[in-house]
């Protein structure tokens, strides 16, 4: 079996450049699809509150949350298969960037639903950021797995938490949500 080195050149592009190009295309594709899901979710928010729209809204939220979690699991899997490979750094950071894109795209009331929904407790973002045990294969701490939680990821998570806390200007009205963000920061 022949393994290609990073210096092999094909069509004037090295293997490492090809890998980086594929990773960039993957990130663009994943982020584009996320924005489509966010647009769909937001469209149900603006169309009133009858039962049909509530069911469609709930389905859109479920789809969005499943997508975020599945992409996070995919990134975790890739980083576990290539633990020492330098080109996996963008993959390790991608779940956090997707969460940041989600937070940037939604108003505060929807951020709260995505972050800690009682209806979707196993899919909401807070359910797989950190857990009390340190089992790497546990779905409850996908994002804080040592395979994904690198320095650049930590900075993105810090930026996400700071953005949410800035949105929570009236911390009395949103004390539980602000408290959960602060507990997350303390635990990480």
JSON list of C-alpha atoms in Angstrom, two decimals:
[
{"chain": "A", "resi": 1, "resn": "UNK", "atom": "CA", "xyz": [0.00, 0.00, 0.00]},
{"chain": "A", "resi": 2, "resn": "UNK", "atom": "CA", "xyz": [1.39, 3.37, -1.02]},
{"chain": "A", "resi": 3, "resn": "UNK", "atom": "CA", "xyz": [0.86, 6.29, 1.32]},
{"chain": "A", "resi": 4, "resn": "UNK", "atom": "CA", "xyz": [1.15, 9.78, -0.04]},
{"chain": "A", "resi": 5, "resn": "UNK", "atom": "CA", "xyz": [3.35, 12.26, 1.74]},
{"chain": "A", "resi": 6, "resn": "UNK", "atom": "CA", "xyz": [2.32, 15.84, 2.24]},
{"chain": "A", "resi": 7, "resn": "UNK", "atom": "CA", "xyz": [4.88, 16.90, -0.35]},
{"chain": "A", "resi": 8, "resn": "UNK", "atom": "CA", "xyz": [3.33, 14.92, -3.22]},
{"chain": "A", "resi": 9, "resn": "UNK", "atom": "CA", "xyz": [2.15, 17.26, -5.93]},
{"chain": "A", "resi": 10, "resn": "UNK", "atom": "CA", "xyz": [-0.82, 16.62, -8.17]},
{"chain": "A", "resi": 11, "resn": "UNK", "atom": "CA", "xyz": [-1.94, 19.25, -10.68]},
{"chain": "A", "resi": 12, "resn": "UNK", "atom": "CA", "xyz": [0.34, 21.78, -8.99]},
{"chain": "A", "resi": 13, "resn": "UNK", "atom": "CA", "xyz": [-1.33, 21.36, -5.58]},
{"chain": "A", "resi": 14, "resn": "UNK", "atom": "CA", "xyz": [0.29, 19.52, -2.66]},
{"chain": "A", "resi": 15, "resn": "UNK", "atom": "CA", "xyz": [-1.62, 16.86, -0.73]},
{"chain": "A", "resi": 16, "resn": "UNK", "atom": "CA", "xyz": [-1.85, 19.10, 2.32]},
{"chain": "A", "resi": 17, "resn": "UNK", "atom": "CA", "xyz": [-3.29, 21.90, 0.18]},
{"chain": "A", "resi": 18, "resn": "UNK", "atom": "CA", "xyz": [-5.83, 19.45, -1.27]},
{"chain": "A", "resi": 19, "resn": "UNK", "atom": "CA", "xyz": [-6.78, 18.34, 2.24]},
{"chain": "A", "resi": 20, "resn": "UNK", "atom": "CA", "xyz": [-7.17, 21.93, 3.37]},
{"chain": "A", "resi": 21, "resn": "UNK", "atom": "CA", "xyz": [-9.28, 22.71, 0.32]},
{"chain": "A", "resi": 22, "resn": "UNK", "atom": "CA", "xyz": [-11.58, 19.75, 1.05]},
{"chain": "A", "resi": 23, "resn": "UNK", "atom": "CA", "xyz": [-11.89, 20.83, 4.69]},
{"chain": "A", "resi": 24, "resn": "UNK", "atom": "CA", "xyz": [-12.75, 24.38, 3.60]},
{"chain": "A", "resi": 25, "resn": "UNK", "atom": "CA", "xyz": [-15.39, 23.06, 1.20]},
{"chain": "A", "resi": 26, "resn": "UNK", "atom": "CA", "xyz": [-16.79, 20.84, 3.95]},
{"chain": "A", "resi": 27, "resn": "UNK", "atom": "CA", "xyz": [-17.01, 23.77, 6.37]},
{"chain": "A", "resi": 28, "resn": "UNK", "atom": "CA", "xyz": [-18.72, 25.97, 3.78]},
{"chain": "A", "resi": 29, "resn": "UNK", "atom": "CA", "xyz": [-21.21, 23.21, 2.99]},
{"chain": "A", "resi": 30, "resn": "UNK", "atom": "CA", "xyz": [-22.02, 22.51, 6.64]},
{"chain": "A", "resi": 31, "resn": "UNK", "atom": "CA", "xyz": [-22.38, 26.18, 7.54]},
{"chain": "A", "resi": 32, "resn": "UNK", "atom": "CA", "xyz": [-24.54, 26.85, 4.46]},
{"chain": "A", "resi": 33, "resn": "UNK", "atom": "CA", "xyz": [-26.89, 24.03, 5.40]},
{"chain": "A", "resi": 34, "resn": "UNK", "atom": "CA", "xyz": [-27.06, 25.34, 8.96]},
{"chain": "A", "resi": 35, "resn": "UNK", "atom": "CA", "xyz": [-28.10, 28.75, 7.68]},
{"chain": "A", "resi": 36, "resn": "UNK", "atom": "CA", "xyz": [-30.85, 27.12, 5.60]},
{"chain": "A", "resi": 37, "resn": "UNK", "atom": "CA", "xyz": [-32.12, 25.31, 8.71]},
{"chain": "A", "resi": 38, "resn": "UNK", "atom": "CA", "xyz": [-31.99, 28.53, 10.73]},
{"chain": "A", "resi": 39, "resn": "UNK", "atom": "CA", "xyz": [-33.90, 30.36, 8.00]},
{"chain": "A", "resi": 40, "resn": "UNK", "atom": "CA", "xyz": [-36.56, 27.64, 8.03]},
{"chain": "A", "resi": 41, "resn": "UNK", "atom": "CA", "xyz": [-36.79, 27.75, 11.83]},
{"chain": "A", "resi": 42, "resn": "UNK", "atom": "CA", "xyz": [-37.09, 31.54, 11.85]},
{"chain": "A", "resi": 43, "resn": "UNK", "atom": "CA", "xyz": [-39.77, 31.48, 9.15]},
{"chain": "A", "resi": 44, "resn": "UNK", "atom": "CA", "xyz": [-42.05, 29.46, 11.45]},
{"chain": "A", "resi": 45, "resn": "UNK", "atom": "CA", "xyz": [-41.49, 31.98, 14.22]},
{"chain": "A", "resi": 46, "resn": "UNK", "atom": "CA", "xyz": [-42.82, 34.85, 12.12]},
{"chain": "A", "resi": 47, "resn": "UNK", "atom": "CA", "xyz": [-45.96, 33.11, 10.82]},
{"chain": "A", "resi": 48, "resn": "UNK", "atom": "CA", "xyz": [-48.21, 33.19, 13.88]},
{"chain": "A", "resi": 49, "resn": "UNK", "atom": "CA", "xyz": [-49.01, 30.74, 16.63]},
{"chain": "A", "resi": 50, "resn": "UNK", "atom": "CA", "xyz": [-51.65, 28.26, 15.52]},
{"chain": "A", "resi": 51, "resn": "UNK", "atom": "CA", "xyz": [-51.27, 24.52, 16.19]},
{"chain": "A", "resi": 52, "resn": "UNK", "atom": "CA", "xyz": [-50.08, 23.65, 12.69]},
{"chain": "A", "resi": 53, "resn": "UNK", "atom": "CA", "xyz": [-47.34, 26.25, 12.89]},
{"chain": "A", "resi": 54, "resn": "UNK", "atom": "CA", "xyz": [-46.40, 25.06, 16.39]},
{"chain": "A", "resi": 55, "resn": "UNK", "atom": "CA", "xyz": [-45.97, 21.51, 15.08]},
{"chain": "A", "resi": 56, "resn": "UNK", "atom": "CA", "xyz": [-43.92, 22.75, 12.12]},
{"chain": "A", "resi": 57, "resn": "UNK", "atom": "CA", "xyz": [-41.93, 25.02, 14.44]},
{"chain": "A", "resi": 58, "resn": "UNK", "atom": "CA", "xyz": [-41.23, 22.08, 16.74]},
{"chain": "A", "resi": 59, "resn": "UNK", "atom": "CA", "xyz": [-40.18, 19.94, 13.77]},
{"chain": "A", "resi": 60, "resn": "UNK", "atom": "CA", "xyz": [-37.87, 22.71, 12.50]},
{"chain": "A", "resi": 61, "resn": "UNK", "atom": "CA", "xyz": [-36.31, 23.05, 15.96]},
{"chain": "A", "resi": 62, "resn": "UNK", "atom": "CA", "xyz": [-35.83, 19.28, 16.19]},
{"chain": "A", "resi": 63, "resn": "UNK", "atom": "CA", "xyz": [-34.19, 19.22, 12.77]},
{"chain": "A", "resi": 64, "resn": "UNK", "atom": "CA", "xyz": [-31.87, 22.10, 13.69]},
{"chain": "A", "resi": 65, "resn": "UNK", "atom": "CA", "xyz": [-30.86, 20.52, 17.01]},
{"chain": "A", "resi": 66, "resn": "UNK", "atom": "CA", "xyz": [-30.31, 17.10, 15.44]},
{"chain": "A", "resi": 67, "resn": "UNK", "atom": "CA", "xyz": [-28.16, 18.67, 12.75]},
{"chain": "A", "resi": 68, "resn": "UNK", "atom": "CA", "xyz": [-25.97, 20.49, 15.28]},
{"chain": "A", "resi": 69, "resn": "UNK", "atom": "CA", "xyz": [-25.52, 17.35, 17.35]},
{"chain": "A", "resi": 70, "resn": "UNK", "atom": "CA", "xyz": [-24.87, 15.05, 14.38]},
{"chain": "A", "resi": 71, "resn": "UNK", "atom": "CA", "xyz": [-22.26, 17.40, 12.90]},
{"chain": "A", "resi": 72, "resn": "UNK", "atom": "CA", "xyz": [-20.61, 17.58, 16.32]},
{"chain": "A", "resi": 73, "resn": "UNK", "atom": "CA", "xyz": [-20.53, 13.78, 16.49]},
{"chain": "A", "resi": 74, "resn": "UNK", "atom": "CA", "xyz": [-19.09, 13.61, 12.97]},
{"chain": "A", "resi": 75, "resn": "UNK", "atom": "CA", "xyz": [-16.35, 16.11, 13.87]},
{"chain": "A", "resi": 76, "resn": "UNK", "atom": "CA", "xyz": [-15.59, 14.14, 17.03]},
{"chain": "A", "resi": 77, "resn": "UNK", "atom": "CA", "xyz": [-15.33, 10.93, 15.02]},
{"chain": "A", "resi": 78, "resn": "UNK", "atom": "CA", "xyz": [-13.00, 12.52, 12.44]},
{"chain": "A", "resi": 79, "resn": "UNK", "atom": "CA", "xyz": [-10.77, 14.00, 15.13]},
{"chain": "A", "resi": 80, "resn": "UNK", "atom": "CA", "xyz": [-10.60, 10.66, 16.95]},
{"chain": "A", "resi": 81, "resn": "UNK", "atom": "CA", "xyz": [-9.56, 8.89, 13.74]},
{"chain": "A", "resi": 82, "resn": "UNK", "atom": "CA", "xyz": [-6.82, 11.44, 13.00]},
{"chain": "A", "resi": 83, "resn": "UNK", "atom": "CA", "xyz": [-5.79, 12.64, 16.50]},
{"chain": "A", "resi": 84, "resn": "UNK", "atom": "CA", "xyz": [-2.33, 14.00, 15.64]},
{"chain": "A", "resi": 85, "resn": "UNK", "atom": "CA", "xyz": [-3.13, 15.32, 12.17]},
{"chain": "A", "resi": 86, "resn": "UNK", "atom": "CA", "xyz": [-2.73, 19.09, 11.97]},
{"chain": "A", "resi": 87, "resn": "UNK", "atom": "CA", "xyz": [-5.36, 19.51, 9.26]},
{"chain": "A", "resi": 88, "resn": "UNK", "atom": "CA", "xyz": [-8.10, 18.37, 11.65]},
{"chain": "A", "resi": 89, "resn": "UNK", "atom": "CA", "xyz": [-7.91, 21.61, 13.65]},
{"chain": "A", "resi": 90, "resn": "UNK", "atom": "CA", "xyz": [-10.71, 23.24, 11.58]},
{"chain": "A", "resi": 91, "resn": "UNK", "atom": "CA", "xyz": [-12.82, 20.11, 12.13]},
{"chain": "A", "resi": 92, "resn": "UNK", "atom": "CA", "xyz": [-12.26, 20.33, 15.89]},
{"chain": "A", "resi": 93, "resn": "UNK", "atom": "CA", "xyz": [-13.38, 23.95, 15.88]},
{"chain": "A", "resi": 94, "resn": "UNK", "atom": "CA", "xyz": [-16.37, 23.50, 13.53]},
{"chain": "A", "resi": 95, "resn": "UNK", "atom": "CA", "xyz": [-19.03, 22.45, 16.11]},
{"chain": "A", "resi": 96, "resn": "UNK", "atom": "CA", "xyz": [-18.28, 25.57, 18.14]},
{"chain": "A", "resi": 97, "resn": "UNK", "atom": "CA", "xyz": [-18.40, 27.78, 15.05]},
{"chain": "A", "resi": 98, "resn": "UNK", "atom": "CA", "xyz": [-21.79, 26.29, 14.15]},
{"chain": "A", "resi": 99, "resn": "UNK", "atom": "CA", "xyz": [-23.12, 27.02, 17.62]},
{"chain": "A", "resi": 100, "resn": "UNK", "atom": "CA", "xyz": [-21.76, 30.55, 17.34]},
{"chain": "A", "resi": 101, "resn": "UNK", "atom": "CA", "xyz": [-23.48, 30.98, 13.95]},
{"chain": "A", "resi": 102, "resn": "UNK", "atom": "CA", "xyz": [-26.71, 29.74, 15.54]},
{"chain": "A", "resi": 103, "resn": "UNK", "atom": "CA", "xyz": [-26.43, 32.14, 18.47]},
{"chain": "A", "resi": 104, "resn": "UNK", "atom": "CA", "xyz": [-25.64, 35.04, 16.13]},
{"chain": "A", "resi": 105, "resn": "UNK", "atom": "CA", "xyz": [-28.68, 34.27, 13.95]},
{"chain": "A", "resi": 106, "resn": "UNK", "atom": "CA", "xyz": [-31.39, 33.93, 16.59]},
{"chain": "A", "resi": 107, "resn": "UNK", "atom": "CA", "xyz": [-33.13, 36.31, 18.98]},
{"chain": "A", "resi": 108, "resn": "UNK", "atom": "CA", "xyz": [-32.74, 35.70, 22.72]},
{"chain": "A", "resi": 109, "resn": "UNK", "atom": "CA", "xyz": [-35.99, 33.76, 23.25]},
{"chain": "A", "resi": 110, "resn": "UNK", "atom": "CA", "xyz": [-35.00, 31.29, 20.53]},
{"chain": "A", "resi": 111, "resn": "UNK", "atom": "CA", "xyz": [-31.43, 31.05, 21.80]},
{"chain": "A", "resi": 112, "resn": "UNK", "atom": "CA", "xyz": [-32.87, 29.89, 25.11]},
{"chain": "A", "resi": 113, "resn": "UNK", "atom": "CA", "xyz": [-34.94, 27.22, 23.34]},
{"chain": "A", "resi": 114, "resn": "UNK", "atom": "CA", "xyz": [-31.95, 25.97, 21.36]},
{"chain": "A", "resi": 115, "resn": "UNK", "atom": "CA", "xyz": [-29.62, 26.08, 24.37]},
{"chain": "A", "resi": 116, "resn": "UNK", "atom": "CA", "xyz": [-31.81, 24.37, 26.94]},
{"chain": "A", "resi": 117, "resn": "UNK", "atom": "CA", "xyz": [-35.15, 23.16, 25.62]},
{"chain": "A", "resi": 118, "resn": "UNK", "atom": "CA", "xyz": [-37.21, 21.02, 27.99]},
{"chain": "A", "resi": 119, "resn": "UNK", "atom": "CA", "xyz": [-38.98, 19.40, 25.02]},
{"chain": "A", "resi": 120, "resn": "UNK", "atom": "CA", "xyz": [-35.68, 18.47, 23.36]},
{"chain": "A", "resi": 121, "resn": "UNK", "atom": "CA", "xyz": [-33.57, 17.90, 26.44]},
{"chain": "A", "resi": 122, "resn": "UNK", "atom": "CA", "xyz": [-31.33, 15.28, 24.81]},
{"chain": "A", "resi": 123, "resn": "UNK", "atom": "CA", "xyz": [-30.71, 17.42, 21.71]},
{"chain": "A", "resi": 124, "resn": "UNK", "atom": "CA", "xyz": [-30.33, 20.93, 23.10]},
{"chain": "A", "resi": 125, "resn": "UNK", "atom": "CA", "xyz": [-26.84, 22.40, 23.06]},
{"chain": "A", "resi": 126, "resn": "UNK", "atom": "CA", "xyz": [-26.36, 22.37, 26.82]},
{"chain": "A", "resi": 127, "resn": "UNK", "atom": "CA", "xyz": [-27.02, 18.61, 26.91]},
{"chain": "A", "resi": 128, "resn": "UNK", "atom": "CA", "xyz": [-23.84, 17.74, 25.05]},
{"chain": "A", "resi": 129, "resn": "UNK", "atom": "CA", "xyz": [-21.42, 20.46, 26.09]},
{"chain": "A", "resi": 130, "resn": "UNK", "atom": "CA", "xyz": [-20.47, 19.05, 29.46]},
{"chain": "A", "resi": 131, "resn": "UNK", "atom": "CA", "xyz": [-21.54, 16.36, 31.86]},
{"chain": "A", "resi": 132, "resn": "UNK", "atom": "CA", "xyz": [-20.55, 15.33, 35.33]},
{"chain": "A", "resi": 133, "resn": "UNK", "atom": "CA", "xyz": [-18.64, 12.23, 34.22]},
{"chain": "A", "resi": 134, "resn": "UNK", "atom": "CA", "xyz": [-15.61, 12.24, 31.96]},
{"chain": "A", "resi": 135, "resn": "UNK", "atom": "CA", "xyz": [-16.47, 9.35, 29.65]},
{"chain": "A", "resi": 136, "resn": "UNK", "atom": "CA", "xyz": [-15.26, 10.43, 26.20]},
{"chain": "A", "resi": 137, "resn": "UNK", "atom": "CA", "xyz": [-17.76, 8.18, 24.44]},
{"chain": "A", "resi": 138, "resn": "UNK", "atom": "CA", "xyz": [-20.69, 9.57, 26.38]},
{"chain": "A", "resi": 139, "resn": "UNK", "atom": "CA", "xyz": [-22.94, 11.71, 24.16]},
{"chain": "A", "resi": 140, "resn": "UNK", "atom": "CA", "xyz": [-23.32, 14.17, 27.03]},
{"chain": "A", "resi": 141, "resn": "UNK", "atom": "CA", "xyz": [-19.86, 15.66, 26.68]},
{"chain": "A", "resi": 142, "resn": "UNK", "atom": "CA", "xyz": [-19.23, 15.66, 22.96]},
{"chain": "A", "resi": 143, "resn": "UNK", "atom": "CA", "xyz": [-17.95, 19.21, 22.80]},
{"chain": "A", "resi": 144, "resn": "UNK", "atom": "CA", "xyz": [-15.68, 18.98, 25.84]},
{"chain": "A", "resi": 145, "resn": "UNK", "atom": "CA", "xyz": [-14.06, 15.78, 24.65]},
{"chain": "A", "resi": 146, "resn": "UNK", "atom": "CA", "xyz": [-10.27, 16.20, 24.56]},
{"chain": "A", "resi": 147, "resn": "UNK", "atom": "CA", "xyz": [-10.47, 15.36, 20.87]},
{"chain": "A", "resi": 148, "resn": "UNK", "atom": "CA", "xyz": [-12.49, 18.51, 20.10]},
{"chain": "A", "resi": 149, "resn": "UNK", "atom": "CA", "xyz": [-11.90, 20.84, 23.02]},
{"chain": "A", "resi": 150, "resn": "UNK", "atom": "CA", "xyz": [-8.65, 22.46, 21.92]},
{"chain": "A", "resi": 151, "resn": "UNK", "atom": "CA", "xyz": [-7.49, 26.01, 22.63]},
{"chain": "A", "resi": 152, "resn": "UNK", "atom": "CA", "xyz": [-9.20, 27.57, 19.61]},
{"chain": "A", "resi": 153, "resn": "UNK", "atom": "CA", "xyz": [-12.45, 25.78, 20.50]},
{"chain": "A", "resi": 154, "resn": "UNK", "atom": "CA", "xyz": [-12.24, 27.10, 24.05]},
{"chain": "A", "resi": 155, "resn": "UNK", "atom": "CA", "xyz": [-11.95, 30.65, 22.77]},
{"chain": "A", "resi": 156, "resn": "UNK", "atom": "CA", "xyz": [-15.00, 30.19, 20.54]},
{"chain": "A", "resi": 157, "resn": "UNK", "atom": "CA", "xyz": [-17.00, 28.77, 23.48]},
{"chain": "A", "resi": 158, "resn": "UNK", "atom": "CA", "xyz": [-15.92, 31.71, 25.63]},
{"chain": "A", "resi": 159, "resn": "UNK", "atom": "CA", "xyz": [-17.02, 34.10, 22.87]},
{"chain": "A", "resi": 160, "resn": "UNK", "atom": "CA", "xyz": [-20.39, 32.32, 22.60]},
{"chain": "A", "resi": 161, "resn": "UNK", "atom": "CA", "xyz": [-21.01, 32.54, 26.35]},
{"chain": "A", "resi": 162, "resn": "UNK", "atom": "CA", "xyz": [-20.01, 36.21, 26.45]},
{"chain": "A", "resi": 163, "resn": "UNK", "atom": "CA", "xyz": [-22.40, 37.01, 23.58]},
{"chain": "A", "resi": 164, "resn": "UNK", "atom": "CA", "xyz": [-25.27, 35.29, 25.35]},
{"chain": "A", "resi": 165, "resn": "UNK", "atom": "CA", "xyz": [-24.51, 37.02, 28.65]},
{"chain": "A", "resi": 166, "resn": "UNK", "atom": "CA", "xyz": [-24.44, 40.40, 26.86]},
{"chain": "A", "resi": 167, "resn": "UNK", "atom": "CA", "xyz": [-27.89, 39.65, 25.44]},
{"chain": "A", "resi": 168, "resn": "UNK", "atom": "CA", "xyz": [-29.11, 38.90, 28.95]},
{"chain": "A", "resi": 169, "resn": "UNK", "atom": "CA", "xyz": [-29.00, 42.51, 30.06]},
{"chain": "A", "resi": 170, "resn": "UNK", "atom": "CA", "xyz": [-31.84, 41.91, 32.52]},
{"chain": "A", "resi": 171, "resn": "UNK", "atom": "CA", "xyz": [-30.37, 39.00, 34.43]},
{"chain": "A", "resi": 172, "resn": "UNK", "atom": "CA", "xyz": [-33.25, 39.03, 36.92]},
{"chain": "A", "resi": 173, "resn": "UNK", "atom": "CA", "xyz": [-35.73, 38.04, 34.22]},
{"chain": "A", "resi": 174, "resn": "UNK", "atom": "CA", "xyz": [-33.39, 35.39, 32.83]},
{"chain": "A", "resi": 175, "resn": "UNK", "atom": "CA", "xyz": [-31.61, 34.35, 36.03]},
{"chain": "A", "resi": 176, "resn": "UNK", "atom": "CA", "xyz": [-31.75, 30.60, 35.36]},
{"chain": "A", "resi": 177, "resn": "UNK", "atom": "CA", "xyz": [-30.40, 30.94, 31.83]},
{"chain": "A", "resi": 178, "resn": "UNK", "atom": "CA", "xyz": [-27.63, 33.36, 32.86]},
{"chain": "A", "resi": 179, "resn": "UNK", "atom": "CA", "xyz": [-26.77, 31.07, 35.77]},
{"chain": "A", "resi": 180, "resn": "UNK", "atom": "CA", "xyz": [-26.48, 28.04, 33.51]},
{"chain": "A", "resi": 181, "resn": "UNK", "atom": "CA", "xyz": [-24.11, 29.95, 31.21]},
{"chain": "A", "resi": 182, "resn": "UNK", "atom": "CA", "xyz": [-21.98, 31.04, 34.17]},
{"chain": "A", "resi": 183, "resn": "UNK", "atom": "CA", "xyz": [-21.90, 27.48, 35.57]},
{"chain": "A", "resi": 184, "resn": "UNK", "atom": "CA", "xyz": [-20.77, 26.24, 32.18]},
{"chain": "A", "resi": 185, "resn": "UNK", "atom": "CA", "xyz": [-17.95, 28.80, 32.14]},
{"chain": "A", "resi": 186, "resn": "UNK", "atom": "CA", "xyz": [-16.92, 27.78, 35.65]},
{"chain": "A", "resi": 187, "resn": "UNK", "atom": "CA", "xyz": [-16.90, 24.06, 34.79]},
{"chain": "A", "resi": 188, "resn": "UNK", "atom": "CA", "xyz": [-14.93, 24.44, 31.60]}
]
